[in-house]
Amino acid sequence: MADDTAECGLESRVEMLDEDQSLVCAAREDPEAAGRLYDKHYAQIFGYIYHCTLDVTAAEDLTSNVFLAALTHLERFRWRQVPFQAWLFRIATNEVRAFYRRHKYAKAACPQRSHDCSTNSAPSADEGPAVTEAYRLVHQALLELRPKYREVIILRYFEDRTIGEISEITGAREGTIKSQLHRGLFRLQGILARRRVLPE
Amino acid sequence: MDRDVERIERYLRNVNAPVAQSDSHRRQLRQQILTRIRRRETMTVRSGWWRLAAAIALIGAGAVGGSVVSTKRTLPDLVAESQQGIILTRSLALNTDVTIPLETGQAAQLNFEPNPYSLEKYLLYFYAQEDGQKIVRGDVYFTDGQRTGGGTRTDLDGALRQLGYTPCLAIIKWHVREGQALVNLRVSDDIERNYDEYRQYASGGKKMSIQYKDRRLIPASTISETERLAGFVQLWSEAKFNFAFWDRVPQVDWDAVLVEFIPKVREAKTDAQYYRVLRRCIAMLQDGHTGVWGPTDDPECRPPVEIAAVQGKAVIVRVYPAEQITQAELKNELIAANLKVGEEITQVDGRAVEQILAEDLYPYIAASTPQQRELNAYPQLARGEQATQAMLRVRDLEGRERDVRLTRGRYGFPYEERPFLCELPDGILRINLDSFDSDEIVKQFDGAFDKVLAAKGLILDLRNNGGGSSGVGYGILKRLIDKPVEGSHWKTRQYMPAFRAWGREEQWYEGTHGTIEPAEGKRYEGPEAVLTGPATASAAEDFVVAFQTGGRGKVVGRRTLGSTGQPLMIKLPGGGGARICTKRDTYPDGREFVGIGCIPDVEVAPTRADIAAGRDVVLEKAVELLQK
């Protein structure tokens, strides 16, 4: 981590503050500010993790990890021209990678009945959302890609992130992201063609 | 390519991603975070202690909603009400235990927040008490927001020993299938003492009866019949076309094996049974670089003794230190057994050692040589389920027999790291080359080369060297030779489908490991000896081959393992794997050593009496030779 620290006396600066920046500074002292940060970003993080795993229970667990890690140790967050949300997405991406490493040989998660596929976790209280067949097929194909391709595709096409935002999340240069997207899409196309989802 | 990419982009833009939400989780997590932040505001750090705030979330099956819990309430109160998912907080004093009961269907999640300011490293460990069989799985992972480590564990006691960085969050979950279970956690700042205690605890020193790979608790079968068949057929087919030693097993009709084993694969009820069938099949190839392993190998629970083959007998070569067993009952049991190194075990649980080897062990061990088979089999003689008792019939050096009962556990014998370099009398230097896994050992050797040059005799001990990369060994050898030495020769099958269709015999592709040139600059020119034993394997055997070819010194000891080659790695369903040896190595003049072992110039084998007396007769012989 870089050594530059966030200065919470930012109000003395001339430039306008990003809302997240001010919330992060305030959250270090004020739990309610942390709550507002949480409210602002929960849905996106949960949704992202769900899109990656298609498992509500896993998404709940991993989302908990992300926010517990981030919000209860805000003093570890260092501004390096990386927005707070990008930092959250980065933690979430790491969590998802760890999840896949742990479940390397497990079958792809079954949406709507995630408790049937995981061995012993308690089922979620909420029912899983309706998942279109098209997304299910894409998700299964994405699982065959390497994580770096899978992540950039999900962030780009299902989280609507720009190349710049994906670059902030992953830490890779924009050129690298573009290249990963291109290669990942090409391979995804091949997988879907092989599965007869798309024509050859 | 661009057209394909455009097409897939268009497709993806028309795919609707599901909108997911979990209101109960959202509310619960928010409360948990805020509670924790508020709690931390009131925490203080006392000198000599640090407070660990453990947020414990009990998530009941189908729990809906949650209630806010005041942190002023006591832990037992809160636990008693933990049916609906309550977040508990508690400050844990250092080195004290907290016990948490779990009910059926509950998962306990402990979130640890160590104070990052007081300690650089600490030991955090946890284990289940009685009724541990109810606990199914533990997920352990920790993150500092940037890095995440850990994973799903099916051993439900464990420790997080943090060295190097302090995590801000550790999450440990247990999932309870039925009944009630107890989990215990302790945080300690005394890492060395408590880690040894943990290791002892984890390796069976305690009374708990957790079966961490118990198939009754964890789904016994995760692989479908179709997948099993596909996995077996893939394994069979890769062996058929890639295995390099078919001529060594002429009695094996591999095509018939396919037909014979398909029903066995179908009949296997569990993943463990499936992998046992595969092991049985592959063991027929009798090659040490060809084998199968399961995704979660069963823990080797044994009595607190290490057994090895000595002159064809099952001999105790190590006894676990009783003082390291914390549980009094087990400690007293071991002391009462009064076992001595060098004593022979003739029976286990009423069965002769020979019978156990022949029926339970040898058929499942893939080995190139008898010495490799013994090396793998003898340590498993007394294995069994954790916490069960083993009845051993022990024969002492005078021939007197007695029966002893010992409880099985996961005893991790303390690793005895050998020093790289030992100075022996008369200016002889012994260097322990225990692995060729990494270049580090070459660097160590180069770093000690001044001492090597000054030595009147040099002994290279490869008895514990299971291999790695031949190049690493050659990196050391080149400093010991004065003329180029030819490395081993090898060959691999050259399968040509059309040639096969024409009925032509399959050919071999041949190669060599090249020539090992003497190093430029200084080289050691004094007398040398290499020590070998049945654990000297793979790349270490390549070293021995080159050393013997070079004729610079004697090889002293026992035959090497007799197995080297290039394994082809295969993934199997359920997470296991296999390897098939694709390459045959020989001495440069064509002499075989795979399936035989490198034969020492001076064969020396320890006896039971030598082992009991702690004599290293192999080393003594080598020193004697160098002194002449």
mmCIF file of C-alpha atoms in Angstrom, chain B residues 12 40 81 104 143 178 189-190 201 207 254 311 351 403 500 537 556 578 596:
data_model
loop_
_atom_site.group_PDB
_atom_site.id
_atom_site.type_symbol
_atom_site.label_atom_id
_atom_site.label_comp_id
_atom_site.label_asym_id
_atom_site.label_seq_id
_atom_site.Cartn_x
_atom_site.Cartn_y
_atom_site.Cartn_z
ATOM 1 C CA LEU B 12 -24.001 -10.305 -24.040
ATOM 2 C CA ARG B 40 -14.326 -0.651 18.992
ATOM 3 C CA GLU B 81 -31.427 -17.006 22.591
ATOM 4 C CA THR B 104 -28.801 -28.499 14.716
ATOM 5 C CA THR B 143 -8.504 -10.904 4.945
ATOM 6 C CA GLU B 178 -27.477 -32.663 13.639
ATOM 7 C CA ASP B 189 0.127 -14.610 22.403
ATOM 8 C CA ASP B 190 2.378 -17.504 23.330
ATOM 9 C CA TYR B 201 -4.225 -31.219 19.923
ATOM 10 C CA LYS B 207 -10.132 -36.977 23.319
ATOM 11 C CA TRP B 254 -4.818 -53.873 -19.816
ATOM 12 C CA GLN B 311 15.410 -56.143 7.185
ATOM 13 C CA ARG B 351 -3.655 -59.632 12.442
ATOM 14 C CA ASP B 403 0.645 -56.460 23.816
ATOM 15 C CA ARG B 500 -0.373 -49.079 -35.659
ATOM 16 C CA ALA B 537 14.350 -41.120 -5.508
ATOM 17 C CA VAL B 556 27.365 -46.440 0.129
ATOM 18 C CA ALA B 578 -3.295 -39.198 -11.349
ATOM 19 C CA ILE B 596 15.698 -52.050 -9.454
#
